[in-house]
mmCIF file of C-alpha atoms in Angstrom:
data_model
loop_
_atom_site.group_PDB
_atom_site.id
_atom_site.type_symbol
_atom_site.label_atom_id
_atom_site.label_comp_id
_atom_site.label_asym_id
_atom_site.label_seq_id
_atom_site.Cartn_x
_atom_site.Cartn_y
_atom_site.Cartn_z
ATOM 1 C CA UNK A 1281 -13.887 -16.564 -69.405
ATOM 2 C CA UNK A 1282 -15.478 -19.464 -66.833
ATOM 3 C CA UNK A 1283 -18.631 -19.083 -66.338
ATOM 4 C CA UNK A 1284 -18.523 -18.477 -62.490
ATOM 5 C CA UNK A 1285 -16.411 -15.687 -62.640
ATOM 6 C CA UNK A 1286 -19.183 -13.923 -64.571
ATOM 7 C CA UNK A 1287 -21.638 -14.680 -62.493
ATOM 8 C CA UNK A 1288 -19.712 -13.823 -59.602
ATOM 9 C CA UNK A 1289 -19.495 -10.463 -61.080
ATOM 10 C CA UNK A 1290 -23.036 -10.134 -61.831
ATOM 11 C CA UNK A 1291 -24.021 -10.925 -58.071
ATOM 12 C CA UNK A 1292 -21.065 -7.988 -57.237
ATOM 13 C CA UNK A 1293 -23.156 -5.440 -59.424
ATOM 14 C CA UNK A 1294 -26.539 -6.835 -57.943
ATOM 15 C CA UNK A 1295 -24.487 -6.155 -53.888
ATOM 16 C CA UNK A 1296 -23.125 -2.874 -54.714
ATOM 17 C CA UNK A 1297 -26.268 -1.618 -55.901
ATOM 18 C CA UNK A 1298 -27.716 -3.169 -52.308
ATOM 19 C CA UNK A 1299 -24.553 -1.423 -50.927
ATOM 20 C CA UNK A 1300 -25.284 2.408 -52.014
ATOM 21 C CA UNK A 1301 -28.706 2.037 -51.418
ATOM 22 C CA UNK A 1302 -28.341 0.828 -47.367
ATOM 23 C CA UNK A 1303 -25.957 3.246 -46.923
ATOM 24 C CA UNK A 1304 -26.984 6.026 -48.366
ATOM 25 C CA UNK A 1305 -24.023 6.596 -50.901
ATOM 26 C CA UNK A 1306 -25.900 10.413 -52.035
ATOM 27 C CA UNK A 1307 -26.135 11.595 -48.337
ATOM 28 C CA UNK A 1308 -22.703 10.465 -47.405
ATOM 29 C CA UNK A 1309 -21.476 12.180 -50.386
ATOM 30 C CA UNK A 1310 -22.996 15.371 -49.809
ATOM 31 C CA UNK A 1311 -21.904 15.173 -45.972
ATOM 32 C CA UNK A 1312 -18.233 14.582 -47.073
ATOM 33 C CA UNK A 1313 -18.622 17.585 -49.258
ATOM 34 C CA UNK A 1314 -20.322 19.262 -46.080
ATOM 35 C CA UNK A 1315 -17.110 18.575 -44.127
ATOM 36 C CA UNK A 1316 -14.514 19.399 -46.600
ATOM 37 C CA UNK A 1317 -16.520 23.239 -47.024
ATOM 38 C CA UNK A 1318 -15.882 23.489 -43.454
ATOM 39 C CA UNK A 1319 -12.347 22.780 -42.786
ATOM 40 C CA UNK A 1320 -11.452 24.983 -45.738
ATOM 41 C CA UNK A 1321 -13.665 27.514 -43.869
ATOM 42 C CA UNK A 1322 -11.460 31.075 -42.268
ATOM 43 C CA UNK A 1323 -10.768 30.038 -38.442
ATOM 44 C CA UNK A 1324 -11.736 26.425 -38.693
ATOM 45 C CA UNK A 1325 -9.307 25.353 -35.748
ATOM 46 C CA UNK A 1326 -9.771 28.035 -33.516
ATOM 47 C CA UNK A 1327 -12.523 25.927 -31.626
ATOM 48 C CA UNK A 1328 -10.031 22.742 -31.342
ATOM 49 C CA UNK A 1329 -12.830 20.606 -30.507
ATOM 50 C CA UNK A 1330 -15.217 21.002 -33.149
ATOM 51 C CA UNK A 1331 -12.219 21.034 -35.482
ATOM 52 C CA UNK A 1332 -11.502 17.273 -34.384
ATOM 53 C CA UNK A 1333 -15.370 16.668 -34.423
ATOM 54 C CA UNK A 1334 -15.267 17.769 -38.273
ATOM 55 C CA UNK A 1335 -12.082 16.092 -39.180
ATOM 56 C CA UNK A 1336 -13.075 12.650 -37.324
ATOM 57 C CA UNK A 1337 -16.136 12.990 -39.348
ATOM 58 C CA UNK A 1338 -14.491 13.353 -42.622
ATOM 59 C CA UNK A 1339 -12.287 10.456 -41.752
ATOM 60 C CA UNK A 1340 -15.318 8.048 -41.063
ATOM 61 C CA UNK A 1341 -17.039 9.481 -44.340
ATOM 62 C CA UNK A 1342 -13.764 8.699 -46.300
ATOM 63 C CA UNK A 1343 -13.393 5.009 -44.818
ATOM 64 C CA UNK A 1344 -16.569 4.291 -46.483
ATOM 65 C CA UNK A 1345 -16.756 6.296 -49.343
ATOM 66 C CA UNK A 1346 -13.396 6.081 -51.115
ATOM 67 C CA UNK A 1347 -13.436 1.873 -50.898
ATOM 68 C CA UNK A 1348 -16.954 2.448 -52.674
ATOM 69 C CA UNK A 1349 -16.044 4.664 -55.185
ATOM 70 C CA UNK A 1350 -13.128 2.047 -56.255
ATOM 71 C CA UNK A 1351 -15.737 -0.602 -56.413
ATOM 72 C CA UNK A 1352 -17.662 1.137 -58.479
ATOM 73 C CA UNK A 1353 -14.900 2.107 -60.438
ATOM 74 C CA UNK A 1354 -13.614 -1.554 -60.459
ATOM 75 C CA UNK A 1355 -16.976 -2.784 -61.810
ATOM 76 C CA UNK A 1356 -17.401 -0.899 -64.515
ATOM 77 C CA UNK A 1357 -13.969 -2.092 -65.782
ATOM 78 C CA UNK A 1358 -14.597 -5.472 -65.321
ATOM 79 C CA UNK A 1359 -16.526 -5.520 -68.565
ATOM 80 C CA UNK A 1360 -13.723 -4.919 -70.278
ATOM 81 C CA UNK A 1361 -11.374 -7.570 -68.462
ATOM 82 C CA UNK A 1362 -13.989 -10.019 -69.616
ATOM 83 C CA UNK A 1363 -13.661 -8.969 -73.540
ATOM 84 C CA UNK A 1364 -9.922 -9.146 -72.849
ATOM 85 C CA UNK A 1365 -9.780 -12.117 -71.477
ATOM 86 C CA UNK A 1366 -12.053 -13.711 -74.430
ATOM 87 C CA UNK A 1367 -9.740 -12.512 -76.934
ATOM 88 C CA UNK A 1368 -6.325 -13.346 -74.891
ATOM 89 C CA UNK A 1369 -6.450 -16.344 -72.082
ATOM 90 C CA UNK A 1370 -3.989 -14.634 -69.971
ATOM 91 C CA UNK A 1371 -6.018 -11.849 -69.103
ATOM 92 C CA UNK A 1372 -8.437 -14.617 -67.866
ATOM 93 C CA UNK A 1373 -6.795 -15.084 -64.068
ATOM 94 C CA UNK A 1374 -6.478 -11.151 -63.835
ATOM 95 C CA UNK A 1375 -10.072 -10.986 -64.429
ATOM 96 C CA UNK A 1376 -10.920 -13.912 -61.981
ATOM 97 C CA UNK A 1377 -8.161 -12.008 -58.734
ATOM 98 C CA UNK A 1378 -9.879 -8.817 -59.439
ATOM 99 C CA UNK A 1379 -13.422 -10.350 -59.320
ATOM 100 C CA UNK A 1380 -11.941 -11.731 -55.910
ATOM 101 C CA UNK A 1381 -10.681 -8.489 -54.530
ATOM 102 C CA UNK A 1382 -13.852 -6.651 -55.383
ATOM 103 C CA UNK A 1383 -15.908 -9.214 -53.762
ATOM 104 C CA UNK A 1384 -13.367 -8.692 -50.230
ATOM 105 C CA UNK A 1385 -13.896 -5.289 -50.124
ATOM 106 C CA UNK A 1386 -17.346 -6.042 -50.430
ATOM 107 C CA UNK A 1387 -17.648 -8.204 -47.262
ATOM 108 C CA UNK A 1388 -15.954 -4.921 -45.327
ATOM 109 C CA UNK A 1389 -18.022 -2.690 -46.858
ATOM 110 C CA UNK A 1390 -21.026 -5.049 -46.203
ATOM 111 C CA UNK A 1391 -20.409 -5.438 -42.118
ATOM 112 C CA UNK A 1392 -19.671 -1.270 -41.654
ATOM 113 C CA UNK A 1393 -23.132 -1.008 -43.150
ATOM 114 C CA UNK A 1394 -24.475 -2.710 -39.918
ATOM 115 C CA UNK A 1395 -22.730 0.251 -38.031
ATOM 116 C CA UNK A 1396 -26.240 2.146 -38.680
ATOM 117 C CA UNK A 1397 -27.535 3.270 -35.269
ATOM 118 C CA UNK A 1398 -26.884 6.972 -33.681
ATOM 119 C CA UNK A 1399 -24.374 6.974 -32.017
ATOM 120 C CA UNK A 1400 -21.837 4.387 -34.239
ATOM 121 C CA UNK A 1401 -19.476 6.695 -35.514
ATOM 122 C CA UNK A 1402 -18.623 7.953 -31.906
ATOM 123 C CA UNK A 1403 -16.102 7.527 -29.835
ATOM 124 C CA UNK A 1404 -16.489 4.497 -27.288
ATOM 125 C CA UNK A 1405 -16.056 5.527 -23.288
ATOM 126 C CA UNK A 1406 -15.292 2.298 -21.772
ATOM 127 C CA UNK A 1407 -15.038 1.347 -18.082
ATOM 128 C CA UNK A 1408 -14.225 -2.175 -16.774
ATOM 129 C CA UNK A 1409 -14.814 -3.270 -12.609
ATOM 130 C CA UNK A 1410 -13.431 -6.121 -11.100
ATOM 131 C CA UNK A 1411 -16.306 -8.241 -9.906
ATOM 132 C CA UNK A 1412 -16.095 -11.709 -8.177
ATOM 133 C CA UNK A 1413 -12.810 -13.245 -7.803
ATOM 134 C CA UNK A 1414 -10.752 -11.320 -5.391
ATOM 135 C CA UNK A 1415 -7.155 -10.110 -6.174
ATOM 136 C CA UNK A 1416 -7.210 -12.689 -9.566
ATOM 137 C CA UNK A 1417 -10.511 -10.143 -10.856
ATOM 138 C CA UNK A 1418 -8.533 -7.043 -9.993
ATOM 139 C CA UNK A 1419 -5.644 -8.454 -12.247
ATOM 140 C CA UNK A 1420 -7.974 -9.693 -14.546
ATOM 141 C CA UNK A 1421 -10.029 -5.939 -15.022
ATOM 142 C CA UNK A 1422 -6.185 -5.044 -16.050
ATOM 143 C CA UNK A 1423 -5.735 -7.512 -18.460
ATOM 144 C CA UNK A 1424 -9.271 -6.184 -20.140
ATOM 145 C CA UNK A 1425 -7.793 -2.514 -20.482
ATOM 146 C CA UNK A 1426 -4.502 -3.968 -21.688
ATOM 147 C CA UNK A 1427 -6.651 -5.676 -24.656
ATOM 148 C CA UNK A 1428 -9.133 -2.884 -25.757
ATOM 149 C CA UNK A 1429 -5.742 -0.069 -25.994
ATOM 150 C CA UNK A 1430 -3.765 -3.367 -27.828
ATOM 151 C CA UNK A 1431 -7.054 -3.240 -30.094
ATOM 152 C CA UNK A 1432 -7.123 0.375 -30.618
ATOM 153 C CA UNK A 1433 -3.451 0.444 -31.275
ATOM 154 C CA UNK A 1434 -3.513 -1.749 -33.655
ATOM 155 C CA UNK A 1435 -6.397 0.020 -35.519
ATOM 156 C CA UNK A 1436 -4.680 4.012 -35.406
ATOM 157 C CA UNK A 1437 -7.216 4.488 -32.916
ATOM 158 C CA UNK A 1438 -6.099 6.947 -29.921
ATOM 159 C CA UNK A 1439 -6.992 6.054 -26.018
ATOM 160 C CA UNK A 1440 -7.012 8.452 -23.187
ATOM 161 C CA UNK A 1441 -7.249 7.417 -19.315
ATOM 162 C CA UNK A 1442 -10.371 9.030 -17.678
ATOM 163 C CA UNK A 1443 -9.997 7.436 -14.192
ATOM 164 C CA UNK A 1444 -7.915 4.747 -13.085
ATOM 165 C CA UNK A 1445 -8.963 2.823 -9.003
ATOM 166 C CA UNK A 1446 -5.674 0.711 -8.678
ATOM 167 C CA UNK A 1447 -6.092 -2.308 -6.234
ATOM 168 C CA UNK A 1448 -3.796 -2.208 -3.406
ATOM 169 C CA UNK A 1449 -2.418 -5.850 -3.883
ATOM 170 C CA UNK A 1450 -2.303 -6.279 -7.854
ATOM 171 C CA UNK A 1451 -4.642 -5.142 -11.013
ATOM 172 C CA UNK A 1452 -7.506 -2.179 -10.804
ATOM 173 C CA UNK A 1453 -10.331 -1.911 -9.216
ATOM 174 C CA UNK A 1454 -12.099 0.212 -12.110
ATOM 175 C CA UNK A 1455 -11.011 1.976 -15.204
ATOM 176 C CA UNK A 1456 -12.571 3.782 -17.411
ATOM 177 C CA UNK A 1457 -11.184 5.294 -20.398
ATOM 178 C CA UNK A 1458 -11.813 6.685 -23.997
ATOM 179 C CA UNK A 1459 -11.025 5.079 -27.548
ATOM 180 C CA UNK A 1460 -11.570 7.496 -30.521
ATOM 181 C CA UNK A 1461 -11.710 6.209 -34.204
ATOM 182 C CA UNK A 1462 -13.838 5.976 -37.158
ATOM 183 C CA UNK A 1463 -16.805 3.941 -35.417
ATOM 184 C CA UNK A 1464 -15.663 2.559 -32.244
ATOM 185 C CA UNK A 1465 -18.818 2.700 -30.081
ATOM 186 C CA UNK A 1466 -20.161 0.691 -33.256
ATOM 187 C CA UNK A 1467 -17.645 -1.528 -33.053
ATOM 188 C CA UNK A 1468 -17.443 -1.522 -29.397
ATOM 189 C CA UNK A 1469 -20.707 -1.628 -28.449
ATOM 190 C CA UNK A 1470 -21.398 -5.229 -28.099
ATOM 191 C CA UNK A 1471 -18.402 -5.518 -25.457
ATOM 192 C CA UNK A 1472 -20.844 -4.395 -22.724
ATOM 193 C CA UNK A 1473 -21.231 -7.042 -20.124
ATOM 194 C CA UNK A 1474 -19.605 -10.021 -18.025
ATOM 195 C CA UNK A 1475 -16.410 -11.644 -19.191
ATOM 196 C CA UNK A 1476 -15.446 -14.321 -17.414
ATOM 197 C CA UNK A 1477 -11.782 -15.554 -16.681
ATOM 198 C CA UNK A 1478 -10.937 -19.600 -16.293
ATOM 199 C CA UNK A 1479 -6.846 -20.057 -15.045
ATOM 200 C CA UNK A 1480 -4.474 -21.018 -11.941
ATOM 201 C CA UNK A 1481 -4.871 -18.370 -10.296
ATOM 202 C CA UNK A 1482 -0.963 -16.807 -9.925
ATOM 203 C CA UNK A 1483 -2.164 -15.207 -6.304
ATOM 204 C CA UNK A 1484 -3.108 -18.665 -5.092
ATOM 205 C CA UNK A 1485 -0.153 -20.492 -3.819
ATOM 206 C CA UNK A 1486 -1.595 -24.088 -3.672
ATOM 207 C CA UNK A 1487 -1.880 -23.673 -7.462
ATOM 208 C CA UNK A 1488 -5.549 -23.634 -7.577
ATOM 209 C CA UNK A 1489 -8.205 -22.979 -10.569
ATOM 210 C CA UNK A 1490 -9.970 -19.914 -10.284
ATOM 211 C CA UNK A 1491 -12.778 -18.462 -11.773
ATOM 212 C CA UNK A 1492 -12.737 -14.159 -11.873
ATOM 213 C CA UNK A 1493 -15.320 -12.091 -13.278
ATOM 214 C CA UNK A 1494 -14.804 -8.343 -14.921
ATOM 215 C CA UNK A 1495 -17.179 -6.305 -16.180
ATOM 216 C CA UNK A 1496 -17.309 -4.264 -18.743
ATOM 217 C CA UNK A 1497 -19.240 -1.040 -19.862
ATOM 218 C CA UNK A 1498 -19.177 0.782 -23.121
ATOM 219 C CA UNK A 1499 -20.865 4.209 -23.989
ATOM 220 C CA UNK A 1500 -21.309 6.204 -26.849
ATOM 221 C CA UNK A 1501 -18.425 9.042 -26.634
ATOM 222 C CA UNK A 1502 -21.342 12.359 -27.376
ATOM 223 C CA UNK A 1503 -20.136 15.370 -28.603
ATOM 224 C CA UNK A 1504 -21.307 18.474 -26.257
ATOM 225 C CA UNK A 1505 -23.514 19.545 -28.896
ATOM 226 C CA UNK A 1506 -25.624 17.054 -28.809
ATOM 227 C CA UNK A 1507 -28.401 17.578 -26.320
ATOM 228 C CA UNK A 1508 -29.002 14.915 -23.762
ATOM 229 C CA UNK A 1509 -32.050 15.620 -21.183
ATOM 230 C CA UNK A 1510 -30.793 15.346 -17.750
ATOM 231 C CA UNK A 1511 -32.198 17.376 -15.006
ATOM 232 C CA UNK A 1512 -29.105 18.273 -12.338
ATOM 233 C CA UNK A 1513 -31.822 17.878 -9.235
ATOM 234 C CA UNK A 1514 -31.567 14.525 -9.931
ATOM 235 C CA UNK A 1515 -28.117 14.303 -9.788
ATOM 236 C CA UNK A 1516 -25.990 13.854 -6.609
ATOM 237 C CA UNK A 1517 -22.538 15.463 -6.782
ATOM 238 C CA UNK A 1518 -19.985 14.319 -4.283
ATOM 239 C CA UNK A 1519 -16.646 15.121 -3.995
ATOM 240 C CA UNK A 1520 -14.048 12.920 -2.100
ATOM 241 C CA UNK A 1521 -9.664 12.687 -2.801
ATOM 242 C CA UNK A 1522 -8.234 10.919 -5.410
ATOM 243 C CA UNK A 1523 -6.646 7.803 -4.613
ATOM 244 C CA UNK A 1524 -3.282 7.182 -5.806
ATOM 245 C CA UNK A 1525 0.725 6.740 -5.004
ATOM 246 C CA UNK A 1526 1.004 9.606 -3.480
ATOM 247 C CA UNK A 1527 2.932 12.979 -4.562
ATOM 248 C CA UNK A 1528 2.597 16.920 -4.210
ATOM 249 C CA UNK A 1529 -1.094 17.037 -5.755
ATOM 250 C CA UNK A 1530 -2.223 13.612 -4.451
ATOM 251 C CA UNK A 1531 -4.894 13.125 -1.416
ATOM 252 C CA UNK A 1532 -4.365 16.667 -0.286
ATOM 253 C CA UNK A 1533 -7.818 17.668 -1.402
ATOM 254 C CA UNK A 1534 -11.145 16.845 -2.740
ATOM 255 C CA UNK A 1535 -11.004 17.009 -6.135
ATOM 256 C CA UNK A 1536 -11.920 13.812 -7.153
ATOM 257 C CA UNK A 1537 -16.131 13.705 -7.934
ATOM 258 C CA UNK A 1538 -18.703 11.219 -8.222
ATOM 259 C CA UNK A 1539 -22.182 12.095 -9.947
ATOM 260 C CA UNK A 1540 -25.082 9.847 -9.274
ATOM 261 C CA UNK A 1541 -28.125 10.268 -11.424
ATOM 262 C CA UNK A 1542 -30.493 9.234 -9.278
ATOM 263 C CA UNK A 1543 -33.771 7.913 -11.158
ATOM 264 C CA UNK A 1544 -31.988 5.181 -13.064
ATOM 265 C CA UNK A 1545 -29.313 4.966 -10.092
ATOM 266 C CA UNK A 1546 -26.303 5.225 -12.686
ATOM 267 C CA UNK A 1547 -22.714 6.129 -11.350
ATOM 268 C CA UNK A 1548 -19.637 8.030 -13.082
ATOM 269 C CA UNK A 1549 -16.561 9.251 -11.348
ATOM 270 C CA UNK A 1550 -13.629 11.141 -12.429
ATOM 271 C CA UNK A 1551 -10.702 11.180 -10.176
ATOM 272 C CA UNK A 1552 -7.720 11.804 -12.839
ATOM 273 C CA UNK A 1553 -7.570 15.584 -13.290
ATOM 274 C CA UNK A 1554 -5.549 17.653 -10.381
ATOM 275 C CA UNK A 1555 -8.642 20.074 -10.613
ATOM 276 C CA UNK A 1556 -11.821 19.787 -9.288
ATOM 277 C CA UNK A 1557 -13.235 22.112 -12.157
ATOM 278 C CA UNK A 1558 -11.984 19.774 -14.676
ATOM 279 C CA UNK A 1559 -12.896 16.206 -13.105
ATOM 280 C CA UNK A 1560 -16.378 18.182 -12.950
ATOM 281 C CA UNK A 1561 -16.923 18.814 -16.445
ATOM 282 C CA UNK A 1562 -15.759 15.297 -17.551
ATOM 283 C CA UNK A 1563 -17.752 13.013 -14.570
ATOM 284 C CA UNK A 1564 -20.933 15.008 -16.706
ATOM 285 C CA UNK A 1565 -19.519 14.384 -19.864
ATOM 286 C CA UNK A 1566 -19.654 10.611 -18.962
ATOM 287 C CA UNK A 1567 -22.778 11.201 -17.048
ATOM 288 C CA UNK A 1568 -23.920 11.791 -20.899
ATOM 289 C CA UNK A 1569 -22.727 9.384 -22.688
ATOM 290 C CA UNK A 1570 -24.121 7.044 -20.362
ATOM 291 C CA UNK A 1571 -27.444 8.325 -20.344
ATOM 292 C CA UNK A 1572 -27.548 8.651 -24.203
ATOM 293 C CA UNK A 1573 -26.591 4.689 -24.451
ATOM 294 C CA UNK A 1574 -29.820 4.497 -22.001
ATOM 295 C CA UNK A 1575 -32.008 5.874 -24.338
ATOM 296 C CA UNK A 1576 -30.330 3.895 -27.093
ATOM 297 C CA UNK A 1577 -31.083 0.639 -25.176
ATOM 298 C CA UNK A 1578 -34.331 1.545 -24.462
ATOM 299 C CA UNK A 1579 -35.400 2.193 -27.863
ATOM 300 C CA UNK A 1580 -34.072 -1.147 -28.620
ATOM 301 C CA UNK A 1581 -35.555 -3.153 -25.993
ATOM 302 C CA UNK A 1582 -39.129 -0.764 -27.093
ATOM 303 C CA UNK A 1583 -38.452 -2.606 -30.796
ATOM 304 C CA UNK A 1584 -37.619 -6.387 -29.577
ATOM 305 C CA UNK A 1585 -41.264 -5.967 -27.041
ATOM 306 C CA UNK A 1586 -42.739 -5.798 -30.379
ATOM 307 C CA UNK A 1587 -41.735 -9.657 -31.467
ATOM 308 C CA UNK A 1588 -42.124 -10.778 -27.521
ATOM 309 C CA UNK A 1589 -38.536 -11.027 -27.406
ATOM 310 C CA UNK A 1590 -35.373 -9.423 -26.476
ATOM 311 C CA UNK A 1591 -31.402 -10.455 -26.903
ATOM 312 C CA UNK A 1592 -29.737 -10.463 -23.541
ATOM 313 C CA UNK A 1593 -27.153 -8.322 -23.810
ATOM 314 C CA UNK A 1594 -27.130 -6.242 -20.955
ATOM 315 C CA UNK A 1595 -24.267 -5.450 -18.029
ATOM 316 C CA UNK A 1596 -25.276 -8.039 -16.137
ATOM 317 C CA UNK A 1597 -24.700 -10.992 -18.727
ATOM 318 C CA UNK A 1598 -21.957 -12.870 -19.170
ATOM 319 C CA UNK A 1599 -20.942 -12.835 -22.790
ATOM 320 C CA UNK A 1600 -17.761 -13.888 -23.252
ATOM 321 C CA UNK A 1601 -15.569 -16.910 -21.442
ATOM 322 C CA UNK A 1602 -12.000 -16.837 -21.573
ATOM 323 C CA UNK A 1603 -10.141 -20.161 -21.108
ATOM 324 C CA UNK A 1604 -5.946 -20.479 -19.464
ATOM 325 C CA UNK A 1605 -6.800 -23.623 -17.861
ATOM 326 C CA UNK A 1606 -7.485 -26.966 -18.756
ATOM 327 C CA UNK A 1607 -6.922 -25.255 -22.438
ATOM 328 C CA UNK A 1608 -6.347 -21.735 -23.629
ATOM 329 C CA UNK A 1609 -9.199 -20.613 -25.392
ATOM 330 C CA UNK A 1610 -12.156 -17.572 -25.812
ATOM 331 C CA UNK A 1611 -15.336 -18.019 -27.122
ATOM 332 C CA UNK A 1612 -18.633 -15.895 -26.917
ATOM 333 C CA UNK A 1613 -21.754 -17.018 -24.928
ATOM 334 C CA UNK A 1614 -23.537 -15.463 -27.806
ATOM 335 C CA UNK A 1615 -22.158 -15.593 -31.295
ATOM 336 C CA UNK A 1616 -20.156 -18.990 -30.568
ATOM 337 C CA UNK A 1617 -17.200 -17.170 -32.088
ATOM 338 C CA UNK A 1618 -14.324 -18.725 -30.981
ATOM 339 C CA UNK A 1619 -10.194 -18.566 -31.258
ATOM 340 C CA UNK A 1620 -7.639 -20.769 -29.983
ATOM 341 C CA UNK A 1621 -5.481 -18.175 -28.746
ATOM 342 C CA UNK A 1622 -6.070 -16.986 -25.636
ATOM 343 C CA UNK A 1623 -2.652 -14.674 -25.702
ATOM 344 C CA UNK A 1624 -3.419 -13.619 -29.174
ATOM 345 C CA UNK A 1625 -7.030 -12.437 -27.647
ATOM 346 C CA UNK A 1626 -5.238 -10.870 -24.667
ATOM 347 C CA UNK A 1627 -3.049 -8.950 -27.173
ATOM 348 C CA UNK A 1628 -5.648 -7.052 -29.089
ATOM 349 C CA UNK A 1629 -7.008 -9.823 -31.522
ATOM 350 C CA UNK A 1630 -10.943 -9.497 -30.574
ATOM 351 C CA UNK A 1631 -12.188 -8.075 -34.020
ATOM 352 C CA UNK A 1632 -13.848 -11.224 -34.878
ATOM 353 C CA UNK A 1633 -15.451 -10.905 -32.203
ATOM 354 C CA UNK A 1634 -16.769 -7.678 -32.967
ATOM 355 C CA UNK A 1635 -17.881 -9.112 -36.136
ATOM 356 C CA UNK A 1636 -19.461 -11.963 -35.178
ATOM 357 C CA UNK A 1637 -21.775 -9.527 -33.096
ATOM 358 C CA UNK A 1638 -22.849 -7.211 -35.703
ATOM 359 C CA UNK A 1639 -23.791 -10.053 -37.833
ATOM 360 C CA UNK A 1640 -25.390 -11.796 -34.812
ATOM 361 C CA UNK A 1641 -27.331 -8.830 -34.160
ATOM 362 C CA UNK A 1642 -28.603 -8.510 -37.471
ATOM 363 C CA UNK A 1643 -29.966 -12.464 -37.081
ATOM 364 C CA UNK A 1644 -31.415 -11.460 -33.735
ATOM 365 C CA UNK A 1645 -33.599 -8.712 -35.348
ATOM 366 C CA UNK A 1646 -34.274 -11.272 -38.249
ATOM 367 C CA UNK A 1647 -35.215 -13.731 -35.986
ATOM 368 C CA UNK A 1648 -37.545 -11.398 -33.678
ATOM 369 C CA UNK A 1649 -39.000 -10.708 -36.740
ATOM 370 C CA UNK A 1650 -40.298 -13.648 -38.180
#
């Protein structure tokens, strides 16, 4: 057996024992446990959502416990591949692939780790505005909803449209809309902000270059149960008719609402539902979220004032160009991540980007550090 292949091994043992430790292997365990008492419990569905609650908790448990447990497993057989492969050369590459799986699953294991803040394992309510750029950032707020449901497609994650502002000539005005999965606000998270959009513009007919800006907002998805502090005088409610194409149930009467919490001067609207009732109860629902991802930010920014020092990451900051003309190309303003594709991007492909931020976070908080 070559000598880096054991080595390699030892440095697996010396990470997985990192591993359980950061993640708290013990409490996950007795959580799953927690979660599987539950569904087995008499009437466990008849409250539908805290049944999904329970079983999209069990799923995020699983996701990180079961690839554990086979690492762990896998270790403590790689002892005797080695004294195999010693005896019998052939067993020697077998012994080197598994070393080389082990170490993959690893690296996953490794980066969902980083997904440690309160609100990761939550759903991710999203809303994108068209900025600057005229009809081409109406189309290109469009393009940005097409992506995130291409991602969350591709990832068995489930979308639902919340509210939907089409623009009159081409593309949306707003959008905001749901994505539910094993930690999508911690995967999502870092999507909050500018994103900027380099092409011809197709609405131009002298063929000219434009520049359109979207933005984009993402909030931790809360579950009802979770209390959230907001006092309702401070909250303007205003109802006004959904806009639409028309129909029986369309612009005949106010149902649409708009809450605006007043202190902090945050917006949410919900224009969707036919009933006023129901566009109610979700435009506070979002009103939640939001406000939670406040806090969230604010205990943040509280840590980085410690070290003088704070990433800017906030709505307002453009993170993220995307290239159609002279070249087609995306890269982030702040992880340098970049890929060639700008179709590829467009069609979903932006988990290296989500990556590269929860690693670049982690060398923010380093760096703030030191």
């Amino acid at each position: 057996m070559d000598r880096d292949t054991i080595d390699r091994a030892e440095t697996i043992r010396q990470r997985l024992t990192q591993l359980q430790d950061s993640l708290d292997y013990a409490a996950k365990k007795a959580e799953l446990e927690a979660a599987e008492a539950k569904m087995a419990a008499p009437g466990f569905w008849d409250n539908q959502e805290k049944a999904q609650a329970v079983v999209g908790q069990l799923k995020s448990l699983k996701s990180i416990l079961e690839p554990l447990d086979d690492c762990v497993t896998a270790v403590g057989d790689l002892e005797t591949m080695f004294e195999m492969a010693e005896e019998d050369d052939s067993f020697a590459a077998e012994a080197k692939s598994e070393v080389e799986r082990i170490e993959k699953v690893l690296d996953e294991l490794e980066l969902r780790a980083l997904l440690s803040g309160p609100h990761d394992d939550c759903g991710a309510l999203i809303s994108i505005h068209a900025r600057d750029g005229g009809t081409d950032a109406n189309d290109w707020a469009e393009m940005l909803l097409r992506m995130y449901s291409q991602w969350a497609a591709q990832n068995d994650y489930s979308v639902e449209l919340i509210d939907r502002s089409d623009n009159e000539e081409a593309g949306i005005n707003s959008a905001t809309f749901a994505i539910r999965g094993t930690m999508a606000y911690g995967y999502l998270k870092g999507e909050t902000g500018m994103h900027r959009l380099v092409r011809i513009s197709p609405f131009n007919s002298e063929g000219k270059r434009q520049t359109s800006f979207a933005a984009v907002d993402v909030s931790p998805e809360i579950s009802d149960s979770e209390e959230v502090e907001i006092d309702e005088e401070d909250v303007r409610v205003d109802t006004f008719r959904a806009s639409g194409a028309g129909g029986q149930h369309v612009n005949k009467t106010d149902s649409a609402i708009r809450l605006t919490h007043i202190p902090t001067g945050v917006v949410v609207q919900c224009q969707n539902e036919r009933s006023q009732h129901k566009n109610r109860a979700q435009a506070w629902k979002l009103l939640r979220s939001r406000m939670a991802r406040l806090e969230e930010e604010k205990r943040e920014a509280e840590e980085a004032a410690r070290y003088k020092t704070q990433a800017k990451v906030g709505f307002g900051s453009q993170i993220r160009n995307y290239f159609l003309h002279p070249d087609q190309r995306v890269k982030d303003a702040r992880t340098g991540h970049y890929v060639g594709s700008f179709h590829a991007v467009m069609d979903g492909d932006i988990q290296g980007f989500l990556d590269a931020y929860l690693r670049w976070r982690v060398g923010q908080g380093e760096a703030e550090g030191n």
